[in-house]
Structure formats: structure tokens, C-alpha cells
Amino acid sequence: MVASFVTHRALDGGTYRLEGDLDLRAPCTSAVEVVVGGRLVEFTAGPATLGDDVASSLSLGAPDSELTFQKGTLRVYESIEREPRSGLVERPLLVVWRGERHALVTRLYGLSVTEVLGLLRSVGIAESEYGLTLQPRRSAGSAFTQPATVIKEVPDLGLLELSRRTKEHSAQLPPWKGVAVASGELFRDTLSDGSPFFVLSSTEIWATVVPLASTSVERVPEAVGRLKLRLTG
């Protein structure tokens, strides 16, 4: 396969360039948690169809509110959820911002549409050709809780998750020495259910690889060795 490359932007502004003779055509998603005025909110960004896909998976019809917001279209879907045992009723909002190429999704509880607008203004949304970026305003009490992740499925490799490396990541490294590859040091470990996974660590990037059912686990190190990762922003 001829070497190819792709660039993805995480919600915290981190820009990842992936290059190698692997199939890198699949889109990615990015997720991050933001504290907004004491409220913890998880945002997920992806292709422009992401919001429609999530609304469909929740069996939601047309949005209850739709307006132009921060150079995109904001749609708010209202729903009712009832907890079977307690009978507790909640009315979560599915909030979808859609730009030219990308969409941002979150679910919020106990807020009105007006309060949703205020929350989104405090985090800021910017779109580029590589993805969406949030810009939390500390003056409004908004801040990232940790680096954003980029998640992408790569055939012959598995589910790849990327983020900036932190001190917490370094503390999670196994005590044994990993295998040197083009983009860092590769470690093999097992999940709680016994399934294998891999950790790729460099000075800037922390990546995990979970092999797919169709992936040959023994061939993952060779595939990772053909992948070059670079953090450019």
C-alpha cells in the first residue's frame, strides 16, 4: 500500500498528523470534558453527520429548537427519560452544533435553551478543515479537565486513541521496557477482561491501540511500526 497521511484536530487544539502505508481514510471523533461554572460537561466532535446519527440512535425526530450560532447551526432536541425502578423522570437535552464539515454533540440535564446558549458561549467553538476546537473562557469559569482524545479506527491495526502525554500517563507505563518503533515505545498489556491492548508512548503523544475482532494481534506491532505520529499543535 502506498504511504498516505491525514491530519486530525482534537477539541483542545492538539493537531495530530498520521502517516504510513495503512488505510487512514476513516473519519475520527474527538472527546473532551470541560468544567463550565462547576458543571462537568462532556463534548464529542466528529463528521457533520454525527448529530443526526446520535439523534437517530436515541429515536429523536425533528429538533425542538434550531438557530444560527457561532457560524454554525445549533439544534436542541428535548426528550423524556424515566428510570424504571424509581420512576424518576428526567428531561435531557441533546445539543448539536453543526458547521460546514464537522459537528459537536453533548447531552445536558436541567438546563433551558437560554442556559445552553450561555454555556456554549463560555466554551467557544471554532472550526477548521481538520476539526473543531473548543476555547474555554477562564473568566467564565470554563476549563478543560484533561487533554482531549482523538479516536479513529484503522484497518489491520485496531481502534486508535490519541492524546497529549501527561504525568499521569507516564505513571501508568508498565515496569518493563517496550519495543522501539517509529513513533515511540510500544508496550503490550491486557484489559480487565483479558483482552490484549497496546500502549504507544512518545515524549508528546500517548496512544492506545485496541485490536479489532478481525485484527491479528501478533501483527499489531508491525502495523504500529509502519505508522508515524506527530503532534503539530
Short mmCIF file of C-alpha atoms in Angstrom, two decimals:
data_model
loop_
_atom_site.label_atom_id
_atom_site.label_comp_id
_atom_site.label_asym_id
_atom_site.label_seq_id
_atom_site.Cartn_x
_atom_site.Cartn_y
_atom_site.Cartn_z
CA MET A 1 0.00 0.00 0.00
CA VAL A 2 1.24 3.48 -0.88
CA ALA A 3 2.00 5.67 2.14
CA SER A 4 -0.69 8.22 2.94
CA PHE A 5 -1.21 10.86 5.59
CA VAL A 6 -4.07 12.57 7.37
CA THR A 7 -4.39 15.37 9.91
CA HIS A 8 -6.95 15.47 12.72
CA ARG A 9 -7.57 18.22 15.27
CA ALA A 10 -8.61 17.41 18.82
CA LEU A 11 -11.11 19.53 20.74
CA ASP A 12 -8.31 21.03 22.88
CA GLY A 13 -6.50 22.26 19.75
CA GLY A 14 -3.97 19.43 19.54
CA THR A 15 -3.30 18.62 15.88
CA TYR A 16 -2.20 15.08 15.05
CA ARG A 17 -0.59 14.06 11.77
CA LEU A 18 -0.75 10.34 10.95
CA GLU A 19 1.37 8.93 8.12
CA GLY A 20 2.09 5.42 6.88
CA ASP A 21 1.18 2.68 4.43
CA LEU A 22 -2.08 1.95 6.26
CA ASP A 23 -5.68 2.75 5.38
CA LEU A 24 -6.16 6.10 7.14
CA ARG A 25 -9.30 7.20 5.29
CA ALA A 26 -11.82 6.66 8.11
CA PRO A 27 -13.06 9.77 9.93
CA CYS A 28 -12.30 10.33 13.59
CA THR A 29 -14.07 11.63 16.66
CA SER A 30 -12.65 13.76 19.46
CA ALA A 31 -13.89 13.89 23.05
CA VAL A 32 -13.10 16.12 26.00
CA GLU A 33 -14.50 17.07 29.39
CA VAL A 34 -14.92 20.72 30.32
CA VAL A 35 -15.89 22.22 33.66
CA VAL A 36 -18.35 25.03 32.98
CA GLY A 37 -19.38 27.04 36.04
CA GLY A 38 -18.93 23.99 38.27
CA ARG A 39 -20.79 21.67 35.88
CA LEU A 40 -18.86 18.82 34.21
CA VAL A 41 -19.79 18.57 30.52
CA GLU A 42 -18.53 16.02 28.00
CA PHE A 43 -18.33 17.10 24.36
CA THR A 44 -17.81 14.88 21.33
CA ALA A 45 -16.89 16.15 17.87
CA GLY A 46 -16.93 14.27 14.59
CA PRO A 47 -18.15 14.39 10.98
CA ALA A 48 -21.02 16.72 10.08
CA THR A 49 -23.49 13.81 10.27
CA LEU A 50 -22.59 12.95 13.89
CA GLY A 51 -25.51 14.85 15.41
CA ASP A 52 -28.03 13.24 13.06
CA ASP A 53 -26.60 9.81 13.85
CA VAL A 54 -26.86 10.36 17.61
CA ALA A 55 -30.40 11.75 17.35
CA SER A 56 -31.42 8.73 15.28
CA SER A 57 -29.87 6.31 17.78
CA LEU A 58 -31.96 7.95 20.52
CA SER A 59 -35.12 7.74 18.36
CA LEU A 60 -35.47 11.53 18.30
CA GLY A 61 -37.33 13.24 15.47
CA ALA A 62 -37.06 16.86 14.41
CA PRO A 63 -35.23 19.26 16.76
CA ASP A 64 -37.36 21.33 19.12
CA SER A 65 -35.16 24.39 18.59
CA GLU A 66 -32.90 25.41 15.72
CA LEU A 67 -30.94 28.64 15.36
CA THR A 68 -27.78 30.11 13.90
CA PHE A 69 -24.98 30.13 16.47
CA GLN A 70 -21.23 30.80 16.28
CA LYS A 71 -21.01 30.41 12.47
CA GLY A 72 -22.97 27.17 12.52
CA THR A 73 -26.41 25.72 13.16
CA LEU A 74 -27.45 24.81 16.70
CA ARG A 75 -30.15 22.18 17.17
CA VAL A 76 -31.65 21.21 20.52
CA TYR A 77 -33.68 18.03 20.95
CA GLU A 78 -35.83 17.55 24.04
CA SER A 79 -36.60 14.08 25.38
CA ILE A 80 -38.06 12.32 28.41
CA GLU A 81 -36.32 9.52 30.29
CA ARG A 82 -37.97 7.54 33.08
CA GLU A 83 -35.94 5.41 35.49
CA PRO A 84 -37.85 2.09 35.70
CA ARG A 85 -37.18 1.31 39.36
CA SER A 86 -37.59 4.71 40.97
CA GLY A 87 -39.96 6.23 38.44
CA LEU A 88 -37.75 9.33 38.38
CA VAL A 89 -38.37 11.40 35.25
CA GLU A 90 -35.62 13.46 33.60
CA ARG A 91 -35.73 15.66 30.52
CA PRO A 92 -32.24 15.66 28.98
CA LEU A 93 -31.37 17.85 26.02
CA LEU A 94 -29.38 16.60 23.07
CA VAL A 95 -27.41 19.61 21.87
CA VAL A 96 -25.91 19.52 18.36
CA TRP A 97 -23.80 22.24 16.75
CA ARG A 98 -23.14 21.68 13.04
CA GLY A 99 -20.61 23.57 10.95
CA GLU A 100 -19.53 23.16 7.33
CA ARG A 101 -17.64 19.88 7.81
CA HIS A 102 -17.93 18.91 11.47
CA ALA A 103 -20.41 18.61 14.31
CA LEU A 104 -20.29 18.89 18.10
CA VAL A 105 -22.59 16.90 20.39
CA THR A 106 -23.36 16.90 24.10
CA ARG A 107 -26.24 15.91 26.40
CA LEU A 108 -27.29 18.27 29.16
CA TYR A 109 -29.66 17.90 32.09
CA GLY A 110 -31.68 20.51 33.93
CA LEU A 111 -30.99 23.42 31.57
CA SER A 112 -33.18 25.64 29.44
CA VAL A 113 -32.26 26.54 25.86
CA THR A 114 -31.22 30.01 27.05
CA GLU A 115 -28.89 28.45 29.62
CA VAL A 116 -27.47 26.13 26.94
CA LEU A 117 -26.57 29.16 24.83
CA GLY A 118 -24.75 30.73 27.77
CA LEU A 119 -22.85 27.51 28.42
CA LEU A 120 -21.73 27.20 24.80
CA ARG A 121 -20.64 30.84 24.67
CA SER A 122 -18.34 30.17 27.63
CA VAL A 123 -16.51 27.36 25.80
CA GLY A 124 -16.37 28.84 22.29
CA ILE A 125 -16.46 26.77 19.08
CA ALA A 126 -14.00 27.18 16.20
CA GLU A 127 -13.92 25.10 13.01
CA SER A 128 -11.01 24.37 10.68
CA GLU A 129 -10.59 21.88 7.85
CA TYR A 130 -9.04 19.42 10.33
CA GLY A 131 -11.73 19.52 13.02
CA LEU A 132 -13.35 21.54 15.79
CA THR A 133 -11.65 23.27 18.70
CA LEU A 134 -13.17 24.47 21.95
CA GLN A 135 -11.80 27.62 23.58
CA PRO A 136 -12.95 27.67 27.24
CA ARG A 137 -13.01 31.12 28.83
CA ARG A 138 -11.50 31.03 32.30
CA SER A 139 -13.19 34.35 33.04
CA ALA A 140 -16.50 32.48 32.64
CA GLY A 141 -15.38 29.61 34.87
CA SER A 142 -14.69 27.20 31.99
CA ALA A 143 -11.62 24.95 31.67
CA PHE A 144 -10.55 21.58 30.29
CA THR A 145 -10.20 18.86 32.93
CA GLN A 146 -7.67 16.84 30.90
CA PRO A 147 -6.32 16.59 27.33
CA ALA A 148 -8.81 15.79 24.59
CA THR A 149 -8.69 12.44 22.84
CA VAL A 150 -8.86 11.59 19.14
CA ILE A 151 -10.38 8.19 18.34
CA LYS A 152 -10.01 6.55 14.95
CA GLU A 153 -10.49 3.07 13.52
CA VAL A 154 -7.58 1.89 11.37
CA PRO A 155 -7.97 -1.39 9.44
CA ASP A 156 -5.26 -4.00 10.20
CA LEU A 157 -4.41 -2.05 13.35
CA GLY A 158 -7.49 -1.52 15.52
CA LEU A 159 -9.12 1.29 17.46
CA LEU A 160 -6.52 4.02 17.90
CA GLU A 161 -6.90 6.64 20.64
CA LEU A 162 -4.53 9.62 20.80
CA SER A 163 -3.96 12.37 23.35
CA ARG A 164 -1.23 14.59 24.71
CA ARG A 165 1.03 12.69 27.12
CA THR A 166 0.70 13.73 30.77
CA LYS A 167 2.48 12.87 34.02
CA GLU A 168 -0.47 10.62 34.87
CA HIS A 169 0.13 8.69 31.66
CA SER A 170 3.82 8.26 32.47
CA ALA A 171 2.89 6.76 35.83
CA GLN A 172 0.76 4.13 34.04
CA LEU A 173 3.62 2.74 31.95
CA PRO A 174 4.46 -0.91 32.64
CA PRO A 175 7.70 -1.57 34.55
CA TRP A 176 9.18 -3.48 31.61
CA LYS A 177 10.89 -1.96 28.58
CA GLY A 178 8.82 -1.56 25.44
CA VAL A 179 9.65 -2.14 21.78
CA ALA A 180 11.14 0.81 19.91
CA VAL A 181 9.05 1.83 16.87
CA ALA A 182 8.97 4.85 14.57
CA SER A 183 6.72 6.93 16.84
CA GLY A 184 7.95 5.95 20.30
CA GLU A 185 7.95 2.93 22.58
CA LEU A 186 5.31 0.19 22.26
CA PHE A 187 4.02 -1.84 25.22
CA ARG A 188 1.60 -4.77 25.28
CA ASP A 189 -0.80 -5.30 28.17
CA THR A 190 -4.23 -6.77 28.89
CA LEU A 191 -7.61 -5.26 29.74
CA SER A 192 -9.59 -6.37 32.80
CA ASP A 193 -11.40 -8.97 30.67
CA GLY A 194 -8.10 -10.43 29.47
CA SER A 195 -8.23 -8.87 26.00
CA PRO A 196 -4.90 -7.55 24.69
CA PHE A 197 -4.21 -3.90 24.03
CA PHE A 198 -1.15 -1.81 23.24
CA VAL A 199 0.24 1.48 24.53
CA LEU A 200 2.42 3.69 22.35
CA SER A 201 4.27 6.37 24.28
CA SER A 202 6.45 9.20 22.99
CA THR A 203 7.65 12.43 24.56
CA GLU A 204 4.47 14.22 23.41
CA ILE A 205 1.85 11.62 22.47
CA TRP A 206 0.07 8.90 24.43
CA ALA A 207 -1.72 6.38 22.21
CA THR A 208 -3.61 3.18 22.89
CA VAL A 209 -4.48 0.52 20.32
CA VAL A 210 -7.27 -1.99 20.93
CA PRO A 211 -7.22 -4.67 18.20
CA LEU A 212 -10.49 -5.30 16.38
CA ALA A 213 -12.02 -8.77 16.15
CA SER A 214 -10.68 -9.01 12.59
CA THR A 215 -7.18 -7.87 13.60
CA SER A 216 -4.30 -10.31 14.05
CA VAL A 217 -2.95 -9.35 17.48
CA GLU A 218 0.51 -10.67 16.68
CA ARG A 219 0.73 -8.36 13.65
CA VAL A 220 -0.18 -5.18 15.54
CA PRO A 221 3.44 -4.28 16.49
CA GLU A 222 4.46 -4.50 12.84
CA ALA A 223 1.50 -2.31 11.80
CA VAL A 224 2.27 0.25 14.52
CA GLY A 225 5.84 0.32 13.27
CA ARG A 226 4.56 1.50 9.88
CA LEU A 227 2.64 4.40 11.44
CA LYS A 228 4.28 7.75 12.13
CA LEU A 229 2.52 10.05 14.60
CA ARG A 230 3.31 13.70 15.15
CA LEU A 231 1.73 16.36 17.35
CA THR A 232 1.92 19.65 15.45
CA GLY A 233 -0.19 21.96 17.57
#
